[in-house]
Amino acid sequence: MKTLYPLIAAVLLFSAISCNKKAEKKEEELKKTTEKVVPELKISIDSTGITAFYQTYPKLVKFQDQVLALYKKNHSTQLWLDNKGVVEFANTLFNKYKGLDEEGLKANFPYNDKISAVFEHTPENKLSQVDTDLMITNLYFYYVQKVSGVDEKTTKSLEWLLPRKKVNYQVFSDSIYKKSTISDDKKSKMFSQYYKLRDALHQYREIEKKGGWKAIEVGDDFKSLKKGDSVTAIGQIRERLFITGDLKEDTKSNVCDSTLITAIKNFESHHGLTPKNTILPEHIAELNIPVSDRIKTIIVNMERCRWIDPELEKGKEYIEVNIPEFKLYLIRDHEIAFVSPVVVGKAMTQTVIFSGMMNNIVFSPYWNVPTSIINKEIKPGMAKNKNYLAQKNLEWNNGAVRQLPGKNNSLGLVKFLFPNSNNIYLHDTPAKSLFERENRAFSHGCVRVGKPRDLAIELLKQDPSMTPERIDKAMHAGKESWYTLKKKIPVYIGYFTAWVDRDGNLNFYKDVYKRDESLIKLLTEQ
């Protein structure tokens, strides 16, 4: 009897396996039957249908070429619909579109009522399947355009000549199939400053929701406040600084103490002001700028960040100049290696927003005077004073005028060249007192460096032969000499009136060239 147990067990096991296989077979047959009953959704969307769509919805016609190419690649079938309706990726897209306000942008799709009806399942949705798919595709390209910033033609008209981040619509088209473009990829999609400003935008909108801050009331004859002074305005200043985090605690005191002075200095350092030990009218003016205006400034600079290719900040070594901040930074291995104050062009001779590759440092340089300065300044000076050229250390040179090397040369003792059509470069200056001013827009367009010797030393660290002593000798030689860099260094001259520094502090700078207003108007109209 015992010998039958293995046999019975084997039979039972075989029966179970057979039953399972039969069940699986039936399931597969049922699945095939179901698939035949509910075939894959196929909607024909050809050029004729696309043309008809844009006749009905002409405000989207700018996307027609991209849309035609996309559907042709997809064999003239739908992209966003399946048997169950709108695919999940389309819902993600719509939610991103509705959240454009968080990106400092207006969600004003030309046919907002039509697209909203699709996703909110309202009775007003009268779109056919073809038009539904096409409307979502157009929303996709609209969203891509918005988050990529205004087009390059527009930014050039705004005199922004830094390298633009290229918008490759073919790549975006391909990514629809991969369902990968709507995600918030901070590592590669955008210039890192964008995300920092977006966080600041959220913070300031929260402040606005709570009522913002009240204006600080001082009389027309207000001169200053110092430590120990006691007036009502002190309590108002204290409350204002507490709201933005410059003051950690609001004691409600109307007495100006050391804690408040420290907080004011912190405020000054993040608003382009020189730290002082007193509270002046200029501080009150900055403190009284409404939160709504600060939000506009953040939004404008988020837009500028959309134009920056994120690859730029991945460079091993580069120089950046922020015009409204009046500062130059040398970045090496993603860290700040050197900082210097700078003087930039005045309103009539604005420093151009562009980039170049620094290739030469010129010690004891001549200054080749531009024709415009010869006509406006030198010729009138010569007409009044026959010794004008000699007194200014100038000489004629092949029909032009140049200034001889020396400590009084307008370029100082060294200049840094990055060839460009704007004839702009970095240079020293004998007018050192200008660097002590808060507003440093005084030049004819070039960028004057406050610490040129230190910059030269920093840039030439990799060359053992160019010691500080040798650099000093070349700078004071009274004879022009050129040094060619072993490796060219990118120079980026930008314009940001709001910037979050590496310590996480939000900084605001005066709009010295009055560029913010026209840009916020452009963004509002779009």
Coordinates of C-alpha atoms in Angstrom, one line a residue:
M1 CA 0.0 0.0 0.0
K2 CA 2.9 2.4 0.8
T3 CA 4.2 1.9 -2.6
L4 CA 1.1 3.4 -4.1
Y5 CA 1.5 6.8 -2.3
P6 CA 4.2 8.1 -4.6
L7 CA 2.2 7.0 -7.6
I8 CA -0.9 8.7 -6.4
A9 CA 1.0 11.9 -5.5
A10 CA 2.5 12.0 -9.0
V11 CA -0.9 11.5 -10.6
L12 CA -2.4 14.3 -8.4
L13 CA 0.5 16.6 -9.2
F14 CA 0.2 15.9 -13.0
S15 CA -3.6 16.6 -12.7
A16 CA -3.0 19.9 -11.0
I17 CA -0.4 21.0 -13.6
S18 CA -2.8 20.0 -16.4
C19 CA -5.7 21.9 -14.7
N20 CA -3.5 25.0 -14.3
K21 CA -2.4 24.9 -17.9
K22 CA -6.0 24.5 -19.1
A23 CA -7.0 27.5 -16.9
E24 CA -4.1 29.6 -18.3
K25 CA -5.1 28.6 -21.8
K26 CA -8.7 29.6 -21.2
E27 CA -7.5 32.9 -19.8
E28 CA -5.4 33.6 -22.8
E29 CA -8.3 32.7 -25.1
L30 CA -10.6 35.0 -23.1
K31 CA -8.0 37.8 -23.3
K32 CA -7.7 37.4 -27.1
T33 CA -11.5 37.4 -27.4
T34 CA -11.7 40.6 -25.3
E35 CA -9.0 42.3 -27.4
K36 CA -11.0 41.5 -30.5
V37 CA -14.2 42.9 -28.9
V38 CA -12.4 46.1 -27.8
P39 CA -9.8 47.0 -30.4
E40 CA -7.1 49.6 -29.9
L41 CA -8.4 53.1 -30.5
K42 CA -7.3 54.5 -33.9
I43 CA -8.3 58.0 -34.9
S44 CA -7.1 59.4 -38.2
I45 CA -5.6 62.8 -37.9
D46 CA -4.1 63.9 -41.3
S47 CA -3.1 67.2 -42.8
T48 CA -6.6 67.9 -44.0
G49 CA -8.0 67.6 -40.4
I50 CA -5.1 69.6 -39.0
T51 CA -5.7 72.4 -41.6
A52 CA -9.4 72.5 -40.7
F53 CA -8.5 72.7 -37.0
Y54 CA -6.4 75.9 -37.5
Q55 CA -9.1 77.5 -39.6
T56 CA -11.4 77.1 -36.6
Y57 CA -8.8 78.0 -34.0
P58 CA -6.5 80.5 -35.8
K59 CA -4.8 81.8 -32.6
L60 CA -2.8 78.6 -32.4
V61 CA -1.6 78.6 -36.0
K62 CA 2.0 79.4 -35.0
F63 CA 2.3 75.8 -33.8
Q64 CA 1.0 74.3 -37.1
D65 CA 4.3 73.2 -38.6
Q66 CA 5.4 71.4 -35.5
V67 CA 2.0 69.8 -35.1
L68 CA 1.9 68.6 -38.8
A69 CA 5.4 67.0 -38.4
L70 CA 4.4 65.4 -35.1
Y71 CA 1.3 63.6 -36.4
K72 CA 3.1 62.6 -39.6
K73 CA 5.7 60.9 -37.5
N74 CA 2.9 59.2 -35.5
H75 CA 1.3 57.8 -38.7
S76 CA -1.5 60.3 -38.6
T77 CA -3.1 58.8 -35.5
Q78 CA -4.0 60.3 -32.1
L79 CA -1.5 61.0 -29.4
W80 CA -3.5 61.7 -26.2
L81 CA -6.5 59.4 -26.4
D82 CA -7.1 55.7 -25.8
N83 CA -10.1 53.4 -25.2
K84 CA -10.6 54.9 -21.7
G85 CA -10.4 58.5 -22.9
V86 CA -7.6 61.1 -22.2
V87 CA -4.4 59.4 -21.2
E88 CA -2.8 60.2 -17.8
F89 CA 0.2 62.1 -19.3
A90 CA -2.3 64.6 -20.8
N91 CA -3.8 65.2 -17.3
T92 CA -0.2 65.8 -16.0
L93 CA 0.3 68.3 -18.8
F94 CA -3.0 70.1 -18.0
N95 CA -2.1 70.3 -14.3
K96 CA 1.3 71.7 -15.2
Y97 CA -0.4 74.3 -17.4
K98 CA -2.8 75.3 -14.6
G99 CA 0.3 75.6 -12.3
L100 CA 2.1 78.1 -14.6
D101 CA 1.3 80.8 -12.0
E102 CA 3.8 79.1 -9.7
E103 CA 6.4 79.7 -12.4
G104 CA 5.7 83.4 -12.6
L105 CA 3.7 83.0 -15.8
K106 CA 0.1 83.5 -16.8
A107 CA -1.9 80.4 -17.8
N108 CA -3.7 82.2 -20.7
F109 CA -4.0 79.5 -23.4
P110 CA -5.9 81.2 -26.3
Y111 CA -8.8 78.7 -26.0
N112 CA -8.7 78.1 -22.3
D113 CA -12.4 77.4 -22.1
K114 CA -12.1 74.6 -24.6
I115 CA -9.1 72.9 -23.1
S116 CA -10.5 73.2 -19.6
A117 CA -13.8 71.6 -20.6
V118 CA -11.9 68.6 -21.9
F119 CA -10.2 67.9 -18.5
E120 CA -12.9 69.1 -16.2
H121 CA -15.5 67.0 -18.0
T122 CA -18.0 69.8 -18.2
P123 CA -21.1 69.8 -20.4
E124 CA -19.5 72.6 -22.5
N125 CA -17.1 70.1 -24.0
K126 CA -18.3 69.8 -27.6
L127 CA -14.9 69.0 -29.2
S128 CA -14.7 66.0 -31.5
Q129 CA -12.1 63.3 -30.8
V130 CA -9.9 64.8 -33.5
D131 CA -10.1 68.3 -32.2
T132 CA -9.6 67.1 -28.6
D133 CA -6.3 65.4 -29.5
L134 CA -5.2 68.4 -31.6
M135 CA -6.2 70.9 -28.8
I136 CA -4.1 69.0 -26.3
T137 CA -1.1 68.8 -28.7
N138 CA -1.3 72.6 -29.1
L139 CA -1.5 73.0 -25.3
Y140 CA 1.7 70.9 -25.1
F141 CA 3.6 73.2 -27.5
Y142 CA 2.1 76.3 -25.8
Y143 CA 3.4 75.0 -22.4
V144 CA 6.8 74.3 -23.9
Q145 CA 7.0 77.8 -25.4
K146 CA 6.0 79.4 -22.1
V147 CA 8.5 77.6 -19.9
S148 CA 11.2 78.1 -22.4
G149 CA 10.9 81.9 -22.3
V150 CA 10.2 84.5 -24.9
D151 CA 11.7 83.8 -28.3
E152 CA 15.3 84.6 -29.3
K153 CA 14.2 87.4 -31.7
T154 CA 12.5 89.1 -28.8
T155 CA 15.4 88.8 -26.4
K156 CA 17.7 90.3 -29.0
S157 CA 15.4 93.2 -29.4
L158 CA 15.8 93.6 -25.6
E159 CA 19.6 93.7 -26.2
W160 CA 20.2 90.4 -24.5
L161 CA 23.0 88.8 -26.4
L162 CA 24.1 86.0 -24.0
P163 CA 23.9 82.5 -25.5
R164 CA 20.3 81.3 -25.5
K165 CA 19.1 77.9 -24.4
K166 CA 18.1 76.3 -27.7
V167 CA 14.5 75.1 -27.9
N168 CA 14.4 72.0 -30.1
Y169 CA 10.8 71.3 -30.8
Q170 CA 11.7 68.0 -32.4
V171 CA 13.2 66.8 -29.1
F172 CA 10.0 67.9 -27.4
S173 CA 8.0 66.1 -30.0
D174 CA 9.9 62.9 -29.5
S175 CA 9.6 63.1 -25.8
I176 CA 5.8 62.9 -26.0
Y177 CA 6.2 59.2 -26.7
K178 CA 8.6 58.9 -23.7
K179 CA 6.2 60.9 -21.4
S180 CA 9.3 62.7 -20.0
T181 CA 9.1 66.4 -20.7
I182 CA 6.6 67.6 -18.2
S183 CA 8.6 66.5 -15.1
D184 CA 10.5 69.1 -13.1
D185 CA 14.1 68.0 -13.7
K186 CA 16.3 70.5 -11.8
K187 CA 19.5 68.9 -12.8
S188 CA 19.3 69.6 -16.6
K189 CA 16.3 71.5 -17.7
M190 CA 16.9 75.0 -16.3
F191 CA 19.6 77.4 -15.1
S192 CA 19.9 76.6 -11.4
Q193 CA 19.1 80.2 -10.4
Y194 CA 15.7 79.8 -11.8
Y195 CA 14.6 77.3 -9.1
K196 CA 16.0 79.5 -6.4
L197 CA 14.0 82.5 -7.6
R198 CA 10.9 80.3 -7.9
D199 CA 11.2 79.4 -4.2
A200 CA 11.6 83.1 -3.4
L201 CA 8.5 83.8 -5.5
H202 CA 6.6 81.4 -3.4
Q203 CA 7.9 83.0 -0.2
Y204 CA 7.0 86.5 -1.3
R205 CA 3.5 85.5 -2.5
E206 CA 2.9 84.0 1.0
I207 CA 3.9 87.4 2.5
E208 CA 1.5 89.1 0.0
K209 CA -1.4 86.8 1.1
K210 CA -0.8 87.8 4.7
G211 CA -1.1 91.5 3.8
G212 CA 2.5 92.3 2.8
W213 CA 4.1 95.1 4.9
K214 CA 2.9 98.6 5.9
A215 CA 4.7 101.7 4.7
I216 CA 7.2 103.2 7.2
E217 CA 6.0 106.7 8.1
V218 CA 8.6 109.4 8.4
G219 CA 8.3 113.1 7.8
D220 CA 9.6 115.0 4.7
D221 CA 12.4 116.5 6.9
F222 CA 13.6 113.0 7.9
K223 CA 17.4 112.9 8.0
S224 CA 18.5 109.7 9.8
L225 CA 18.1 107.4 12.8
K226 CA 20.9 106.1 14.9
K227 CA 21.4 103.7 17.8
G228 CA 19.6 105.0 20.9
D229 CA 16.9 107.0 19.0
S230 CA 13.3 106.4 19.9
V231 CA 10.5 107.1 17.5
T232 CA 7.4 105.3 16.2
A233 CA 9.1 104.6 12.9
I234 CA 11.6 102.3 14.6
G235 CA 8.8 99.9 15.6
Q236 CA 7.6 100.0 12.0
I237 CA 11.1 99.3 10.6
R238 CA 11.4 96.4 13.1
E239 CA 8.1 94.9 12.0
R240 CA 9.1 95.3 8.3
L241 CA 12.5 93.6 8.7
F242 CA 10.9 90.7 10.7
I243 CA 8.5 90.0 7.9
T244 CA 11.3 89.3 5.4
G245 CA 13.5 87.5 7.8
D246 CA 16.2 90.2 8.2
L247 CA 15.2 90.3 11.9
K248 CA 14.7 87.1 13.7
E249 CA 12.4 88.5 16.4
D250 CA 10.0 91.5 16.5
T251 CA 10.3 92.9 20.1
K252 CA 7.8 95.8 19.1
S253 CA 10.4 98.2 20.6
N254 CA 10.5 101.8 19.3
V255 CA 14.1 102.1 20.4
C256 CA 16.9 101.7 17.9
D257 CA 19.3 99.2 19.4
S258 CA 22.3 97.2 18.1
T259 CA 20.1 94.3 17.0
L260 CA 18.1 96.6 14.7
I261 CA 21.3 98.2 13.3
T262 CA 22.7 94.8 12.6
A263 CA 19.5 93.8 10.8
I264 CA 19.6 97.0 8.7
K265 CA 23.2 96.2 7.7
N266 CA 22.0 92.8 6.6
F267 CA 19.2 94.4 4.6
E268 CA 21.7 96.8 3.0
S269 CA 24.1 94.1 2.0
H270 CA 21.2 92.3 0.1
H271 CA 19.9 95.5 -1.6
G272 CA 23.0 96.9 -3.2
L273 CA 23.6 99.4 -0.4
T274 CA 26.8 100.2 1.4
P275 CA 26.5 99.1 5.1
K276 CA 26.3 102.0 7.5
N277 CA 25.6 102.5 11.2
T278 CA 22.6 104.8 10.6
I279 CA 19.2 104.4 9.0
L280 CA 18.9 106.9 6.1
P281 CA 16.1 108.0 3.7
E282 CA 17.5 105.6 1.1
H283 CA 16.8 102.7 3.5
I284 CA 13.3 103.9 4.1
A285 CA 12.7 104.1 0.4
E286 CA 13.9 100.5 -0.2
L287 CA 11.9 99.2 2.8
N288 CA 8.8 100.8 1.5
I289 CA 8.9 99.2 -2.0
P290 CA 5.6 97.1 -2.0
V291 CA 5.7 93.3 -1.9
S292 CA 3.8 93.4 -5.2
D293 CA 6.7 95.2 -6.9
R294 CA 9.2 92.8 -5.4
I295 CA 7.2 89.9 -6.8
K296 CA 7.3 91.5 -10.3
T297 CA 11.1 91.8 -10.0
I298 CA 11.4 88.1 -9.1
I299 CA 9.2 87.1 -12.0
V300 CA 11.2 89.2 -14.5
N301 CA 14.5 87.6 -13.4
M302 CA 12.9 84.1 -13.6
E303 CA 12.2 84.9 -17.2
R304 CA 15.8 85.9 -17.8
C305 CA 16.9 82.6 -16.3
R306 CA 14.8 80.8 -18.9
W307 CA 17.1 82.3 -21.6
I308 CA 20.3 81.0 -20.0
D309 CA 21.7 77.7 -21.2
P310 CA 22.2 75.6 -18.0
E311 CA 25.4 74.2 -19.6
L312 CA 27.1 77.6 -19.0
E313 CA 27.4 77.1 -15.3
K314 CA 28.9 73.6 -15.7
G315 CA 32.1 75.2 -17.0
K316 CA 35.3 74.6 -15.0
E317 CA 36.3 78.3 -15.0
Y318 CA 34.5 81.4 -16.1
I319 CA 33.9 85.1 -15.2
E320 CA 30.5 86.5 -14.7
V321 CA 29.6 90.2 -14.3
N322 CA 26.1 91.2 -13.1
I323 CA 25.6 94.8 -14.2
P324 CA 23.0 95.9 -11.6
E325 CA 25.0 94.4 -8.8
F326 CA 28.2 96.2 -10.0
K327 CA 30.3 93.0 -9.3
L328 CA 32.5 90.6 -11.0
Y329 CA 32.9 86.9 -10.0
L330 CA 35.6 84.4 -11.1
I331 CA 34.1 80.9 -10.7
R332 CA 36.4 78.0 -10.6
D333 CA 35.4 74.4 -10.0
H334 CA 31.8 75.7 -9.2
E335 CA 33.1 77.8 -6.3
I336 CA 33.7 81.6 -6.1
A337 CA 37.4 82.0 -6.4
F338 CA 37.5 85.8 -6.7
V339 CA 35.2 88.8 -6.3
S340 CA 35.7 92.4 -7.4
P341 CA 33.5 95.6 -7.5
V342 CA 33.1 97.0 -11.0
V343 CA 32.1 100.2 -12.8
V344 CA 29.8 99.6 -15.8
G345 CA 28.4 101.8 -18.6
K346 CA 26.2 104.8 -17.7
A347 CA 22.6 104.9 -19.0
M348 CA 23.6 106.7 -22.3
T349 CA 26.5 104.2 -23.0
Q350 CA 25.1 101.0 -21.5
T351 CA 27.3 97.9 -21.1
V352 CA 26.1 95.3 -23.5
I353 CA 24.7 92.0 -22.2
F354 CA 26.7 89.4 -24.0
S355 CA 29.5 86.9 -23.7
G356 CA 33.0 86.3 -25.1
M357 CA 36.2 84.3 -24.6
M358 CA 39.0 86.0 -22.8
N359 CA 42.3 85.2 -24.6
N360 CA 44.8 88.0 -23.7
I361 CA 45.9 90.2 -20.8
V362 CA 47.6 93.4 -21.8
F363 CA 49.9 95.1 -19.3
S364 CA 50.7 98.8 -19.4
P365 CA 48.2 99.2 -22.2
Y366 CA 47.7 102.0 -24.7
W367 CA 44.2 103.3 -24.9
N368 CA 43.0 103.6 -28.4
V369 CA 40.4 106.3 -28.1
P370 CA 37.1 105.5 -29.8
T371 CA 36.0 107.8 -32.7
S372 CA 32.9 108.9 -30.8
I373 CA 35.0 110.1 -27.8
I374 CA 37.5 111.9 -30.2
N375 CA 34.6 113.8 -31.8
K376 CA 32.7 114.5 -28.6
E377 CA 35.5 115.2 -26.1
I378 CA 39.0 115.4 -27.6
K379 CA 38.4 117.7 -30.6
P380 CA 36.5 120.2 -28.6
G381 CA 39.2 120.1 -26.0
M382 CA 41.9 120.6 -28.6
A383 CA 40.0 123.6 -30.0
K384 CA 40.1 125.2 -26.5
N385 CA 43.6 124.2 -25.5
K386 CA 46.5 123.6 -27.9
N387 CA 48.3 121.6 -25.3
Y388 CA 45.3 119.4 -24.6
L389 CA 46.9 116.2 -26.1
A390 CA 50.1 116.5 -24.1
Q391 CA 48.3 117.3 -20.9
K392 CA 46.1 114.2 -21.3
N393 CA 49.1 112.1 -22.3
L394 CA 47.6 111.5 -25.7
E395 CA 49.3 111.2 -29.1
W396 CA 48.2 110.9 -32.8
N397 CA 48.7 107.4 -34.2
N398 CA 48.1 106.7 -37.9
G399 CA 45.2 109.1 -38.0
A400 CA 43.7 108.1 -34.7
V401 CA 44.4 109.1 -31.1
R402 CA 45.8 106.9 -28.3
Q403 CA 46.8 107.5 -24.7
L404 CA 50.3 106.5 -23.7
P405 CA 50.8 103.7 -21.0
G406 CA 51.1 104.9 -17.4
K407 CA 49.3 105.3 -14.1
N408 CA 47.1 108.0 -15.6
N409 CA 46.0 106.0 -18.6
S410 CA 42.2 105.7 -18.8
L411 CA 42.6 101.9 -18.9
G412 CA 44.9 101.9 -15.9
L413 CA 47.8 99.4 -15.8
V414 CA 46.1 96.3 -17.2
K415 CA 43.2 95.3 -19.4
F416 CA 41.6 91.9 -20.1
L417 CA 40.5 91.2 -23.7
F418 CA 37.8 88.9 -25.0
P419 CA 37.3 89.9 -28.7
N420 CA 33.8 91.1 -29.6
S421 CA 32.0 93.3 -32.0
N422 CA 31.0 95.7 -29.2
N423 CA 34.6 96.5 -28.4
I424 CA 34.0 95.9 -24.7
Y425 CA 36.6 94.6 -22.3
L426 CA 37.6 94.6 -18.6
H427 CA 40.2 97.0 -17.4
D428 CA 41.9 98.9 -14.6
T429 CA 41.2 102.6 -14.0
P430 CA 42.9 105.5 -12.3
A431 CA 39.5 106.7 -11.0
K432 CA 39.5 104.5 -7.9
S433 CA 37.1 106.7 -5.9
L434 CA 34.2 105.5 -8.1
F435 CA 34.3 102.0 -6.6
E436 CA 33.2 103.5 -3.2
R437 CA 29.9 104.6 -4.6
E438 CA 26.7 102.5 -4.5
N439 CA 25.7 103.3 -8.0
R440 CA 28.7 102.6 -10.3
A441 CA 27.3 103.3 -13.8
F442 CA 29.9 105.7 -15.1
S443 CA 31.9 104.2 -17.9
H444 CA 31.6 104.6 -21.7
G445 CA 30.5 100.9 -21.9
C446 CA 33.6 98.9 -20.8
V447 CA 33.8 97.3 -17.4
R448 CA 36.3 98.8 -15.0
V449 CA 37.6 96.4 -12.4
G450 CA 38.1 97.5 -8.8
K451 CA 40.9 94.9 -8.1
P452 CA 42.6 94.4 -11.5
R453 CA 46.0 93.3 -10.1
D454 CA 44.4 90.6 -8.0
L455 CA 42.3 89.4 -10.9
A456 CA 45.5 89.1 -13.1
I457 CA 47.2 87.2 -10.3
E458 CA 44.2 84.8 -10.0
L459 CA 43.9 84.2 -13.7
L460 CA 47.6 83.5 -14.1
K461 CA 48.0 81.2 -11.1
Q462 CA 48.4 78.2 -13.4
D463 CA 51.6 79.7 -15.0
P464 CA 54.5 79.5 -12.5
S465 CA 56.5 82.0 -14.5
M466 CA 53.9 84.8 -13.9
T467 CA 54.6 85.5 -10.3
P468 CA 52.9 88.5 -8.5
E469 CA 56.3 90.3 -8.7
R470 CA 56.5 89.8 -12.5
I471 CA 52.9 90.9 -12.9
D472 CA 53.6 94.1 -10.9
K473 CA 56.7 94.8 -13.0
A474 CA 54.7 94.4 -16.3
M475 CA 51.9 96.6 -15.0
H476 CA 54.3 99.4 -14.2
A477 CA 56.7 99.0 -17.1
G478 CA 55.4 102.0 -19.0
K479 CA 55.6 99.8 -22.1
E480 CA 52.8 97.7 -23.5
S481 CA 53.1 93.9 -23.3
W482 CA 50.7 91.1 -24.1
Y483 CA 50.2 87.8 -22.4
T484 CA 48.2 85.1 -24.2
L485 CA 46.2 82.8 -21.9
K486 CA 47.0 79.1 -22.2
K487 CA 43.3 78.4 -22.1
K488 CA 40.6 80.9 -23.0
I489 CA 38.2 81.8 -20.2
P490 CA 34.5 82.5 -20.9
V491 CA 33.2 85.9 -19.8
Y492 CA 29.4 86.4 -19.3
I493 CA 28.0 89.9 -18.8
G494 CA 24.4 89.6 -17.5
Y495 CA 21.6 91.7 -16.1
F496 CA 19.8 90.4 -13.0
T497 CA 17.9 92.7 -10.6
A498 CA 17.0 89.8 -8.3
W499 CA 19.5 87.0 -7.4
V500 CA 19.7 84.3 -4.8
D501 CA 23.3 84.0 -3.6
R502 CA 25.1 80.8 -2.6
D503 CA 24.1 81.3 1.0
G504 CA 20.5 81.3 0.0
N505 CA 19.9 85.0 0.5
L506 CA 17.6 86.8 -1.9
N507 CA 19.2 90.0 -3.2
F508 CA 17.6 93.0 -5.0
Y509 CA 19.5 95.5 -7.1
K510 CA 18.4 98.8 -8.7
D511 CA 17.3 98.5 -12.3
V512 CA 20.0 100.9 -13.5
Y513 CA 19.1 100.6 -17.2
K514 CA 15.3 100.5 -16.6
R515 CA 14.9 97.1 -18.3
D516 CA 12.5 95.4 -15.9
E517 CA 9.3 97.4 -16.7
S518 CA 9.3 96.6 -20.4
L519 CA 9.9 92.9 -19.7
I520 CA 7.1 92.6 -17.2
K521 CA 4.8 94.3 -19.6
L522 CA 5.8 91.8 -22.3
L523 CA 5.2 88.9 -20.0
T524 CA 1.8 90.3 -19.0
E525 CA 0.7 90.7 -22.6
Q526 CA 1.7 87.1 -23.6

